[in-house]
CSV table of C-alpha atoms and ligand atoms in Angstrom, one decimal:
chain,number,residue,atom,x,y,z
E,1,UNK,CA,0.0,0.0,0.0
E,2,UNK,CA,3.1,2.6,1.2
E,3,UNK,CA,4.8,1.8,-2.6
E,4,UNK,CA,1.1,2.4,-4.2
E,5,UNK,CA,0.1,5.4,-2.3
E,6,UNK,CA,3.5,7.4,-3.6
E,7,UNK,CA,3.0,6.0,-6.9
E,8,UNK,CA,-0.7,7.6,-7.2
E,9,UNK,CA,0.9,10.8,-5.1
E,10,UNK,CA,3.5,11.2,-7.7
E,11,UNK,CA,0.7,10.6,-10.4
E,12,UNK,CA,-1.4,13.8,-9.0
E,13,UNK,CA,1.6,16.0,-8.8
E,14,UNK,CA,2.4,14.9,-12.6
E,15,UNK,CA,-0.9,15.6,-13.4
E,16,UNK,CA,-1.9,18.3,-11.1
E,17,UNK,CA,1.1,20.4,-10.9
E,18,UNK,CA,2.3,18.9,-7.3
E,19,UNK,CA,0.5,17.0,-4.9
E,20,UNK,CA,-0.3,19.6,-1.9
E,21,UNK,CA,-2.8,18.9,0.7
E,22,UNK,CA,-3.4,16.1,-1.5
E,23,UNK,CA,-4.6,13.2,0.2
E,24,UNK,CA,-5.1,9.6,-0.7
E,25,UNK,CA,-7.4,7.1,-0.4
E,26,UNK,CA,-8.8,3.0,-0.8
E,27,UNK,CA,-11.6,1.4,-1.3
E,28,UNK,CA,-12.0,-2.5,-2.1
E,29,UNK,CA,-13.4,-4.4,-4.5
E,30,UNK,CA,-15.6,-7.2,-4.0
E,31,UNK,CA,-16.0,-11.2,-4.4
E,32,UNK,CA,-19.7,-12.5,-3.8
E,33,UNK,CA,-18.9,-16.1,-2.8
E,34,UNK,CA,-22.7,-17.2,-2.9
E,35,UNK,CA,-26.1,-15.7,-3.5
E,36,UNK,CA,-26.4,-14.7,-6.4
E,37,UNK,CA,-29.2,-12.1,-8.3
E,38,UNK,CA,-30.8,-12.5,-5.1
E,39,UNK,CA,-30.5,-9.0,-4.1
E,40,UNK,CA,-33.2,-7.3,-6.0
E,41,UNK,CA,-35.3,-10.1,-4.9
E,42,UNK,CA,-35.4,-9.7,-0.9
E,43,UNK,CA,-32.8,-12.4,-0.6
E,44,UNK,CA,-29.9,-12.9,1.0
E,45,UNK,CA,-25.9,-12.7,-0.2
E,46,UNK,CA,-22.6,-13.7,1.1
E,47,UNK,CA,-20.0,-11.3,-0.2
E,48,UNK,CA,-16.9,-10.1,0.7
E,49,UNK,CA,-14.1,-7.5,-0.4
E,50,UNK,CA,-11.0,-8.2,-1.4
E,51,UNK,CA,-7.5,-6.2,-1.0
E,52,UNK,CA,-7.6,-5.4,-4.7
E,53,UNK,CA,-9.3,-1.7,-5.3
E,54,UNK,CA,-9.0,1.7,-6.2
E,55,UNK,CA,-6.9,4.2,-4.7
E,56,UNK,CA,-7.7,7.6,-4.9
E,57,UNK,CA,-5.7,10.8,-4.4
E,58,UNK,CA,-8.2,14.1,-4.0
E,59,UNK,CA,-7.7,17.7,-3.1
E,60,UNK,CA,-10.6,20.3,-3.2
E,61,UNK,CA,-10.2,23.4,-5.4
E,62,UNK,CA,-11.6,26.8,-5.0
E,63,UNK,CA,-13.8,27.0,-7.7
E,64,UNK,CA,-16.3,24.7,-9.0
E,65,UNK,CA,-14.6,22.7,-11.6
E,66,UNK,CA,-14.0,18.8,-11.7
E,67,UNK,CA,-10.9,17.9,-13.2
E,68,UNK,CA,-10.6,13.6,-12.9
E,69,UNK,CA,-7.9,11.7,-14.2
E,70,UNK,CA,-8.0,8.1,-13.7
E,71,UNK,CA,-4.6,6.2,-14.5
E,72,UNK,CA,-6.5,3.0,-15.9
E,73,UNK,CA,-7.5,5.4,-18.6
E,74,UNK,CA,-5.1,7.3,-19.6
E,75,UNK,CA,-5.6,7.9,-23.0
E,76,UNK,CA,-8.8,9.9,-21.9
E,77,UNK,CA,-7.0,12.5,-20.1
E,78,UNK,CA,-8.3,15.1,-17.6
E,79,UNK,CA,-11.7,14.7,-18.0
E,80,UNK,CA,-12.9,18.1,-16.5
E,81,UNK,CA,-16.9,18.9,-15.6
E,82,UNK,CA,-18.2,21.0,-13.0
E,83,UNK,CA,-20.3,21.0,-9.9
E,84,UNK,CA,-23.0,23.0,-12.3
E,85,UNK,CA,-23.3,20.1,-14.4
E,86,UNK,CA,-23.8,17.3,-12.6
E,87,UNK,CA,-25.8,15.5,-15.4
E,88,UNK,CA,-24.8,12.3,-17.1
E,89,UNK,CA,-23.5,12.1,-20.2
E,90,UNK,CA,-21.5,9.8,-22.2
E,91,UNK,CA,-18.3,11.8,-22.9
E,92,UNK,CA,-17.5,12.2,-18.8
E,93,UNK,CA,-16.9,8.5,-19.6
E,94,UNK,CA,-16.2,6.5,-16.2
E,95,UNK,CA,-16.7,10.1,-14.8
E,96,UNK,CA,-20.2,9.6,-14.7
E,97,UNK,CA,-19.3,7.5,-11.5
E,98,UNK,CA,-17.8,9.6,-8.9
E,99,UNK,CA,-19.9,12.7,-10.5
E,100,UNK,CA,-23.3,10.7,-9.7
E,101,UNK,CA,-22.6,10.6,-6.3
E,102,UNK,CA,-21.7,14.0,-5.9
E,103,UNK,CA,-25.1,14.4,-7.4
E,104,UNK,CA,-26.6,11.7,-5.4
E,105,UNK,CA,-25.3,13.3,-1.7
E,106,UNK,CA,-27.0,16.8,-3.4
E,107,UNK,CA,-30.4,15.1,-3.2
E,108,UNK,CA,-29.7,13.9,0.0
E,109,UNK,CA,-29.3,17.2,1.4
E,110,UNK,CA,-25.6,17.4,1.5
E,111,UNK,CA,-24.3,19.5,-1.5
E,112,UNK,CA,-20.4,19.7,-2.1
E,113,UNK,CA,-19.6,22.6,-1.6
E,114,UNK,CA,-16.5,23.1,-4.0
E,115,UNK,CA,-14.3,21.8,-7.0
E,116,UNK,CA,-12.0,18.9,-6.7
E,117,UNK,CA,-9.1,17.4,-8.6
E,118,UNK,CA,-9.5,13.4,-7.9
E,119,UNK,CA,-6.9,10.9,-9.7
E,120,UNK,CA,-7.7,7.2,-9.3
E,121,UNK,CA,-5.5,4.2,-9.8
E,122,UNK,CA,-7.9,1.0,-10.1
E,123,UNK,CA,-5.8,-3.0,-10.0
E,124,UNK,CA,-8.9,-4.9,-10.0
E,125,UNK,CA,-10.0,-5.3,-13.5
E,126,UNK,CA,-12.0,-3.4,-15.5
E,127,UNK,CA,-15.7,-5.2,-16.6
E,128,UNK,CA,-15.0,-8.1,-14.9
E,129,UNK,CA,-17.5,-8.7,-12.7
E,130,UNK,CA,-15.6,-7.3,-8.7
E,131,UNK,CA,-17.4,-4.3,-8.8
E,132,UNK,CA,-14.6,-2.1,-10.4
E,133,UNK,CA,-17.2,0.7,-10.3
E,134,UNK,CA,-19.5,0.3,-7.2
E,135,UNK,CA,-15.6,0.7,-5.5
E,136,UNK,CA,-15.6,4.2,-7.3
E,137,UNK,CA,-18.5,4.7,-5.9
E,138,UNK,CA,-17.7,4.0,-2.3
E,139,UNK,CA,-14.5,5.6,-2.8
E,140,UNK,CA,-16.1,8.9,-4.1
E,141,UNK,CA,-18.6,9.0,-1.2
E,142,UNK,CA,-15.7,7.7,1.0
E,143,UNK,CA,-13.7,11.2,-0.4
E,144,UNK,CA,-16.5,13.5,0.3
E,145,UNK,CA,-17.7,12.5,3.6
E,146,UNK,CA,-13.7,13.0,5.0
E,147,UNK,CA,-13.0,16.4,2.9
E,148,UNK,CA,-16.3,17.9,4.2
E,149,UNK,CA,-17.2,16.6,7.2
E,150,UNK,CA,-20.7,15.1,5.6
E,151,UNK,CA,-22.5,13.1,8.9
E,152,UNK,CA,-23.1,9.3,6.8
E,153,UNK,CA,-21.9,6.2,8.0
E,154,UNK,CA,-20.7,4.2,6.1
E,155,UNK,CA,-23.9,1.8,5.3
E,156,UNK,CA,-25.4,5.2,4.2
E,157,UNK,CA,-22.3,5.2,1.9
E,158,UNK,CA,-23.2,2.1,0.3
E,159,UNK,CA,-26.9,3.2,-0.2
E,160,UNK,CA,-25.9,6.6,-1.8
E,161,UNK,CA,-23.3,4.8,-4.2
E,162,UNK,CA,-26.4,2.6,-4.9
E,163,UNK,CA,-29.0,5.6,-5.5
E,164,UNK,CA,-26.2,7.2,-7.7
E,165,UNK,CA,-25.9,3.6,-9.8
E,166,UNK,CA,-29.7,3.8,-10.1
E,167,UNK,CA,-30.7,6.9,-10.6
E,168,UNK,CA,-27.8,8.8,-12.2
E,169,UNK,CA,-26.1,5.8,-14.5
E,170,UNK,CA,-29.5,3.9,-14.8
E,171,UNK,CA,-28.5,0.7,-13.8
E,172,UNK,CA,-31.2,-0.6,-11.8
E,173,UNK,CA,-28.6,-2.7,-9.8
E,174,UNK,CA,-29.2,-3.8,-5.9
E,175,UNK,CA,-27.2,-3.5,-3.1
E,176,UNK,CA,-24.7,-6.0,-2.8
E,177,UNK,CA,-21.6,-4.5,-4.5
E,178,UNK,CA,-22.1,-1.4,-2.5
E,179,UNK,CA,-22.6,-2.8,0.8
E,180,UNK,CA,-19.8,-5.1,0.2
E,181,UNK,CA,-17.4,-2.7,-0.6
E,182,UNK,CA,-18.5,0.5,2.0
E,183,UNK,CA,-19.0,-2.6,4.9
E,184,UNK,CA,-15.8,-5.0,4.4
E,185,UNK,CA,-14.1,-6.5,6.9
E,186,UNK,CA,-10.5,-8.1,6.6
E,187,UNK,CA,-10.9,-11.9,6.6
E,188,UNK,CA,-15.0,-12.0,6.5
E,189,UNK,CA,-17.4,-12.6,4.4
E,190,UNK,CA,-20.5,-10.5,4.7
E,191,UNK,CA,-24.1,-12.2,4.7
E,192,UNK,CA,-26.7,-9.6,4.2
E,193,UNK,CA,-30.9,-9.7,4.0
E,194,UNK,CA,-31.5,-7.4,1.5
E,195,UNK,CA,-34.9,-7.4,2.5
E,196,UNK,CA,-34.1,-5.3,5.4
E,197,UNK,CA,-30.3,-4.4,5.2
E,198,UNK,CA,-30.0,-7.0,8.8
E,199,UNK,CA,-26.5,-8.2,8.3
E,200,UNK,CA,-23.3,-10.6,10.1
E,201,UNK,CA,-19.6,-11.3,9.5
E,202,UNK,CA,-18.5,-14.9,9.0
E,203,UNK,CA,-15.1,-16.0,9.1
E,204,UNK,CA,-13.7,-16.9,6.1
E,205,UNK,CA,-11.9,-20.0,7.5
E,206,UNK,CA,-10.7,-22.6,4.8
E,207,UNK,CA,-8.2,-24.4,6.1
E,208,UNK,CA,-5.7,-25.1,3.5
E,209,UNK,CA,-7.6,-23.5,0.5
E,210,UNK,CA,-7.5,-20.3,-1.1
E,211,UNK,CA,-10.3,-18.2,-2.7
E,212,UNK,CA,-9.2,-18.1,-6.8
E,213,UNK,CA,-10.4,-15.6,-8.8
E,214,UNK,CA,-10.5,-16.5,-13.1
E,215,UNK,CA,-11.4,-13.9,-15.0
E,216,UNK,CA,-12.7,-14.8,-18.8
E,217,UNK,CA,-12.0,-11.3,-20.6
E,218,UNK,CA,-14.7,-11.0,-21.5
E,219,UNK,CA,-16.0,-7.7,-21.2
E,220,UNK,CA,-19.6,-6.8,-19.8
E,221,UNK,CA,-21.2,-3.8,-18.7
E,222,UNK,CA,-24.4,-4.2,-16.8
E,223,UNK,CA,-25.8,-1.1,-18.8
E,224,UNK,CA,-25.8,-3.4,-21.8
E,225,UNK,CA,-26.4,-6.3,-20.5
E,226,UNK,CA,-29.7,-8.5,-19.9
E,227,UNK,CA,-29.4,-7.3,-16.2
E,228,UNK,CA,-32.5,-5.1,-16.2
E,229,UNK,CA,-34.3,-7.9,-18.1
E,230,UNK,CA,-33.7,-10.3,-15.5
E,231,UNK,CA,-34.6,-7.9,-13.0
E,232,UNK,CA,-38.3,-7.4,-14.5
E,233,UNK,CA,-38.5,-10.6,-15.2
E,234,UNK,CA,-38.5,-11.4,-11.3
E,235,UNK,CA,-40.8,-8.2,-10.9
E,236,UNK,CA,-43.3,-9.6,-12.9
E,237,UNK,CA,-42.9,-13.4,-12.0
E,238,UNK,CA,-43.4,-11.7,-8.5
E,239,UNK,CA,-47.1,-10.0,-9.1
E,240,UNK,CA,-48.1,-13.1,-10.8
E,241,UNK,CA,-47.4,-15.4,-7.3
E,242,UNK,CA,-49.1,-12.7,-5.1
E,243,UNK,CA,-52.2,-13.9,-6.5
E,244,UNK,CA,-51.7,-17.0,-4.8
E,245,UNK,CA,-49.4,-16.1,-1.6
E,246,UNK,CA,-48.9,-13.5,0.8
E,247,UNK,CA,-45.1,-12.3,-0.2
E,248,UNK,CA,-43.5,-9.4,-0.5
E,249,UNK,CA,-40.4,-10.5,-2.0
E,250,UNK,CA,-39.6,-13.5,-3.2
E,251,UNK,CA,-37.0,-14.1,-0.8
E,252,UNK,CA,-40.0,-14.6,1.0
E,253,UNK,CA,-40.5,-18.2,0.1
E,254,UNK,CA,-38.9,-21.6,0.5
E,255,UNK,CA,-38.6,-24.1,-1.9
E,256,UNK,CA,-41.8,-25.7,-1.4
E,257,UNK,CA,-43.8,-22.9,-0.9
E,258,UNK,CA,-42.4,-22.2,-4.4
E,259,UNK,CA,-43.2,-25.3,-5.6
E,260,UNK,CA,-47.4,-25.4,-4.7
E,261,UNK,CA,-47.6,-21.4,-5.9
E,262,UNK,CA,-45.2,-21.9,-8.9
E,263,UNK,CA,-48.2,-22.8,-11.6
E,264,UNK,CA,-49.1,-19.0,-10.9
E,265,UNK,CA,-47.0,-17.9,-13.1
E,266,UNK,CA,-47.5,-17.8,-16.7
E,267,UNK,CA,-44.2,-18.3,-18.7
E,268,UNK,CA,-42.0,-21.3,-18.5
E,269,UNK,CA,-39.1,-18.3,-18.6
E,270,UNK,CA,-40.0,-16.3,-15.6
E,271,UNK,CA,-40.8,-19.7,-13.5
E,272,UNK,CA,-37.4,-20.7,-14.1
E,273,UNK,CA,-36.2,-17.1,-13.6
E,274,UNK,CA,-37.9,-16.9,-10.1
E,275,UNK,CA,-37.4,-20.2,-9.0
E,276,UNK,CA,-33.6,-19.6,-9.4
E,277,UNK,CA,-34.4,-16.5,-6.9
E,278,UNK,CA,-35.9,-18.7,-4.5
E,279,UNK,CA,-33.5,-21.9,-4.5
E,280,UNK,CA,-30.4,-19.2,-4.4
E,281,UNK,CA,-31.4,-17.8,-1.3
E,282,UNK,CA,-32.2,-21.0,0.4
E,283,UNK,CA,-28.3,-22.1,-0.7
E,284,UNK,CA,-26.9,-18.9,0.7
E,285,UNK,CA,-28.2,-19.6,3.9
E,286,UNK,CA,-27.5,-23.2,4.3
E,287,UNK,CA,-24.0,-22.1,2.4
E,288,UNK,CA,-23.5,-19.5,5.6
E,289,UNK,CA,-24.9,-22.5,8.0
E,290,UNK,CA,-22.1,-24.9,6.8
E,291,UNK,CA,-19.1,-22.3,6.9
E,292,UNK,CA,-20.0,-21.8,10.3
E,293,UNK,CA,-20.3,-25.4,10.9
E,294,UNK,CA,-16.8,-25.8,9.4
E,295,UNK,CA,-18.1,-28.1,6.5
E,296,UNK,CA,-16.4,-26.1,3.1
E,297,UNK,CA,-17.3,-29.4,1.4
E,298,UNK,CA,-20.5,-28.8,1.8
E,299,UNK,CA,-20.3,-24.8,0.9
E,300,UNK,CA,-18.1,-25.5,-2.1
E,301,UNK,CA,-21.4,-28.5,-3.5
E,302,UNK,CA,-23.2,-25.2,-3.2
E,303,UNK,CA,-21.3,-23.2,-4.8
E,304,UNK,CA,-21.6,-25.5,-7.5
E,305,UNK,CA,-25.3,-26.0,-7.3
E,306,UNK,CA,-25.6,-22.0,-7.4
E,307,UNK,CA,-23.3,-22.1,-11.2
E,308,UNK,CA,-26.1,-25.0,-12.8
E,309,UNK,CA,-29.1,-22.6,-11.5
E,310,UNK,CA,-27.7,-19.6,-12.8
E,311,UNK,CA,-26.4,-21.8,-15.9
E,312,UNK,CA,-29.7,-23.1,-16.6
E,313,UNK,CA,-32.7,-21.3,-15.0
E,314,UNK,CA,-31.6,-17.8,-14.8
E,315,UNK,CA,-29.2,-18.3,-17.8
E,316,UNK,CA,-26.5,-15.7,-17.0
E,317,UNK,CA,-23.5,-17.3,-17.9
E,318,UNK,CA,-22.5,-17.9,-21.3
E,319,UNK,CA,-19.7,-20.1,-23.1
E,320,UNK,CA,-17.1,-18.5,-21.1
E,321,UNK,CA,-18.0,-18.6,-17.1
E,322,UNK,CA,-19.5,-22.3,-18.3
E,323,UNK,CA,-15.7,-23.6,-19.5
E,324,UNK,CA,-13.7,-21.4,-16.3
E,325,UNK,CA,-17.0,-23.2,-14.1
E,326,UNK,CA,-17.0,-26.8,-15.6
E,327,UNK,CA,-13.2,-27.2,-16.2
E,328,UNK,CA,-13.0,-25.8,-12.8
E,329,UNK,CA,-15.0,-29.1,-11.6
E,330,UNK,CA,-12.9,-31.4,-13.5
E,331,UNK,CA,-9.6,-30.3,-10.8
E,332,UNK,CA,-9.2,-32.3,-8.3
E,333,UNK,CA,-8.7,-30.0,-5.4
E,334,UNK,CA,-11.5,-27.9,-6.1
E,335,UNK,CA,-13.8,-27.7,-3.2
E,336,UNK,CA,-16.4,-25.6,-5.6
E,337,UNK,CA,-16.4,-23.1,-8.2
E,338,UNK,CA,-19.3,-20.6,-9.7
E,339,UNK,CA,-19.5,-17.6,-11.7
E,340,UNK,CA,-19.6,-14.4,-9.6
E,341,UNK,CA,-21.2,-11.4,-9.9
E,342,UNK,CA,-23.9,-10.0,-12.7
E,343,UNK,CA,-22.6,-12.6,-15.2
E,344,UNK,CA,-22.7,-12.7,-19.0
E,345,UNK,CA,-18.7,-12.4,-18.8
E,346,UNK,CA,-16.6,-11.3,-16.1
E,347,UNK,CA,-15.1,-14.1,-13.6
E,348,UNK,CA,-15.8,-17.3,-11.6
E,349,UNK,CA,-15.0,-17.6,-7.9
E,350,UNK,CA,-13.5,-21.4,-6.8
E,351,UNK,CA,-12.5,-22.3,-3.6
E,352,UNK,CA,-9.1,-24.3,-4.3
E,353,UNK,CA,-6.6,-26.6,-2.1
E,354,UNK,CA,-3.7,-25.0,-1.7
E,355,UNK,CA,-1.5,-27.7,-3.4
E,356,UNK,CA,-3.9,-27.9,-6.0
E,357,UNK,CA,-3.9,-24.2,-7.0
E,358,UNK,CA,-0.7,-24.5,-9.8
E,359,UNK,CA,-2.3,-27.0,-11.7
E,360,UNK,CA,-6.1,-25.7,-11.5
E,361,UNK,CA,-4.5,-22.4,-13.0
E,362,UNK,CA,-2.5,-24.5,-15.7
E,363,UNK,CA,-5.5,-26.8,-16.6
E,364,UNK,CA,-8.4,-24.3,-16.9
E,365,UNK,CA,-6.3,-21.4,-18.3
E,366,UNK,CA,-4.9,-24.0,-21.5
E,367,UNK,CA,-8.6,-25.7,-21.5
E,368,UNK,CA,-9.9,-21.9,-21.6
E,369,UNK,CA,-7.4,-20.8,-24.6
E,370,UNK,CA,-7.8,-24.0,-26.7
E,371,UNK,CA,-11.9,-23.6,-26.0
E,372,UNK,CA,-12.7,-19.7,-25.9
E,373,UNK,CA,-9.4,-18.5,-28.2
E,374,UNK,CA,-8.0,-16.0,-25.7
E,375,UNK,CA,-6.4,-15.9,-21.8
E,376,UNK,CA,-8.4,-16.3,-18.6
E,377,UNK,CA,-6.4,-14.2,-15.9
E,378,UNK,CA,-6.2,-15.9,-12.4
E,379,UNK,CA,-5.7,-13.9,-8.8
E,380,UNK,CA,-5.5,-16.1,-5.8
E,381,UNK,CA,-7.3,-13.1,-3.9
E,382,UNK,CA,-7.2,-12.3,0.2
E,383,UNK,CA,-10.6,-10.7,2.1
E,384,UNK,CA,-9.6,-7.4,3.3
E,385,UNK,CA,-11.2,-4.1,4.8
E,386,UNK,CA,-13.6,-1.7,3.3
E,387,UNK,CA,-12.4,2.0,2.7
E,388,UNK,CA,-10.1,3.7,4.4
E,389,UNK,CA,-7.7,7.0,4.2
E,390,UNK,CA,-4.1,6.6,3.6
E,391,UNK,CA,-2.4,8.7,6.1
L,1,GLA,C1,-24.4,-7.0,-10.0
L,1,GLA,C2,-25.3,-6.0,-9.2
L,1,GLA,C3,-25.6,-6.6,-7.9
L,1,GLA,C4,-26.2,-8.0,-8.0
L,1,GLA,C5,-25.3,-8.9,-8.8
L,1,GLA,C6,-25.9,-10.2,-9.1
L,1,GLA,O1,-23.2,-7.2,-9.4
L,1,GLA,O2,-24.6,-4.8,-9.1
L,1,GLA,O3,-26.5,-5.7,-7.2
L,1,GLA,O4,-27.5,-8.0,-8.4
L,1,GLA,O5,-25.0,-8.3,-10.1
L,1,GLA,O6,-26.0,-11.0,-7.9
């Protein structure tokens, strides 16, 4: 962290003109080990962040102008905008991210009150599915909050980085990559109702296994993909079993109260769509009831039974997370392995023995190439904290 925080310092002062009262910054990214598309749908989700992020370095100005340089992008430049315009449009770029919550803490009441010159340095990848931007986000609100004193804690951070997904880059996400990210804590996994924000920590104990991350490269952005579909889908598939049951969400139900209301809905597609809601939440919490029991066998035949659900009933995976997923199964060593995340692209999650981790990465990364045509990218990842200043 010392050798990144100088690096990013030096950046600004490049950039800037020098670097002071400049003062840096982290926020995580984040791994969801198990619940997955649940969170729009009252369910539950087992996430956790990792110690890959995005550093920040930010110094207010005294005018109103935005100048944001992020070094992941640096062909873009400066990309300078103004506290006046705090619209979106689609030449602020990856802008739009840390400029939507500036917005979204002005509808909360808590306007910012001058320009700022912000330079970020992101090393989780971009599009691949750890929440590259919900850690903008956090980081942004993160920013604000210590420059100017704004009262939020940081589960209020999370929800404004949310509001700002929603309602300034219209992606109608939930709350998971937020609340990960704003709420991490170094060697825990987070399992979180959605239906009413109720959370615990759960030691992320595996005894002689490591949490691998393989990234297809395959780039998605939830903007374009079938996210919002999905997410009406479950709306609709929702209204349709009201008719029959007293729910509010459909986290609401267990499997066999799925089961006798199911005919209620009319499509073949949205039964399988909300009975992948259903069944995913019942995993996470029997996932969260064998970690704590010490049974990672158990949680890793979950894992696995979470990939075929979203493989087959929610169908969010495509070629790619299918080959990382089912070479992934063909290792032995592999306690479990899913895709992670929105899907459609983006990486898998396994759970791997330590002595087994060398030849998981050799054998799905040549399976991947030979299949797919280009490189997976592995990252044996660790669970660290949520944001935090650099002092
Ligand atoms: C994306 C969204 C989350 C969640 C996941 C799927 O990461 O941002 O809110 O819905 O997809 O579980």
């Amino acid at each position: 962290m010392e050798e990144m925080k100088e690096m990013v310092l030096k950046k600004f002062a490049e950039v800037f003109g020098d670097s002071d009262k400049a003062k840096v910054y982290f926020a995580p990214g984040r791994v969801n080990l198990i619940g997955e598309h649940t969170d729009y749908n009252g369910g539950h989700v087992f996430p956790c962040a990792l110690t890959i992020g995005t550093y920040g370095v930010a110094r207010k100005r005294k005018d109103n102008r935005l100048l944001f340089y992020s070094m992941n992008f640096e062909q873009l430049g400066v990309i300078e905008s103004s506290l006046d315009e705090l619209v979106p449009s689609e030449k602020a770029d990856w802008t739009n991210y840390p400029k939507g919550v500036m917005w979204a803490f002005g509808e909360k009441g808590m306007k910012v009150p001058c320009g700022m010159d912000l330079l970020l340095n992101g090393n989780i990848p971009n599009g691949s599915g750890l929440s590259s931007s919900a850690s903008v986000e956090v980081l942004t609100g993160f920013i604000l909050r210590d420059l100017f004193g704004f009262d939020v804690s940081n589960q209020d951070l999370a929800l404004i980085g949310q509001y700002s997904e929603n309602q300034f880059n219209k992606v109608n996400c939930g709350i998971m990559d937020q609340f990960a990210i704003a709420m991490g804590k170094k060697d825990n996994a987070i399992f979180l109702d959605t239906a009413d924000l109720s959370y615990e920590y759960a030691p992320i104990v595996l005894k002689g296994a490591k949490i691998v991350i393989a990234c297809s490269n395959k780039k998605r952005g939830l903007g374009d993909s079938k996210y919002n579909e999905r997410r009406e889908e479950c709306e609709t598939a929702l209204v349709e079993l009201q008719k029959e049951v007293d729910i509010k969400t459909l986290g609401d139900l267990d499997e066999a109260g799925f089961e006798k209301a199911a005919s209620a809905i009319q499509s073949d597609v949205r039964r399988k769509r909300a009975k992948h809601a259903v069944y995913e939440n019942r995993r996470t919490i029997r996932a969260v009831e064998a970690l704590k029991a010490n049974d990672v066998a158990e949680f890793g035949r979950l894992m696995n039974a979470s990939h075929v659900s979203l493989r087959d009933d929610y169908e969010v995976t495509g070629i790619e997370l299918d080959t990382l997923v089912e070479e992934a199964w063909k290792v032995e060593g592999v306690i479990g392995s899913r895709m992670t995340g929105a899907g459609f692209g983006g990486c898998t999650v396994s759970i791997v023995r330590d002595e087994a981790i060398d030849a998981f990465i050799e054998k799905v990364g040549a399976a991947y190439e030979k299949k797919i045509g280009y490189v997976a990218d592995f990252y044996v990842v660790e669970v660290g904290d949520g944001p935090k200043g650099l002092v």
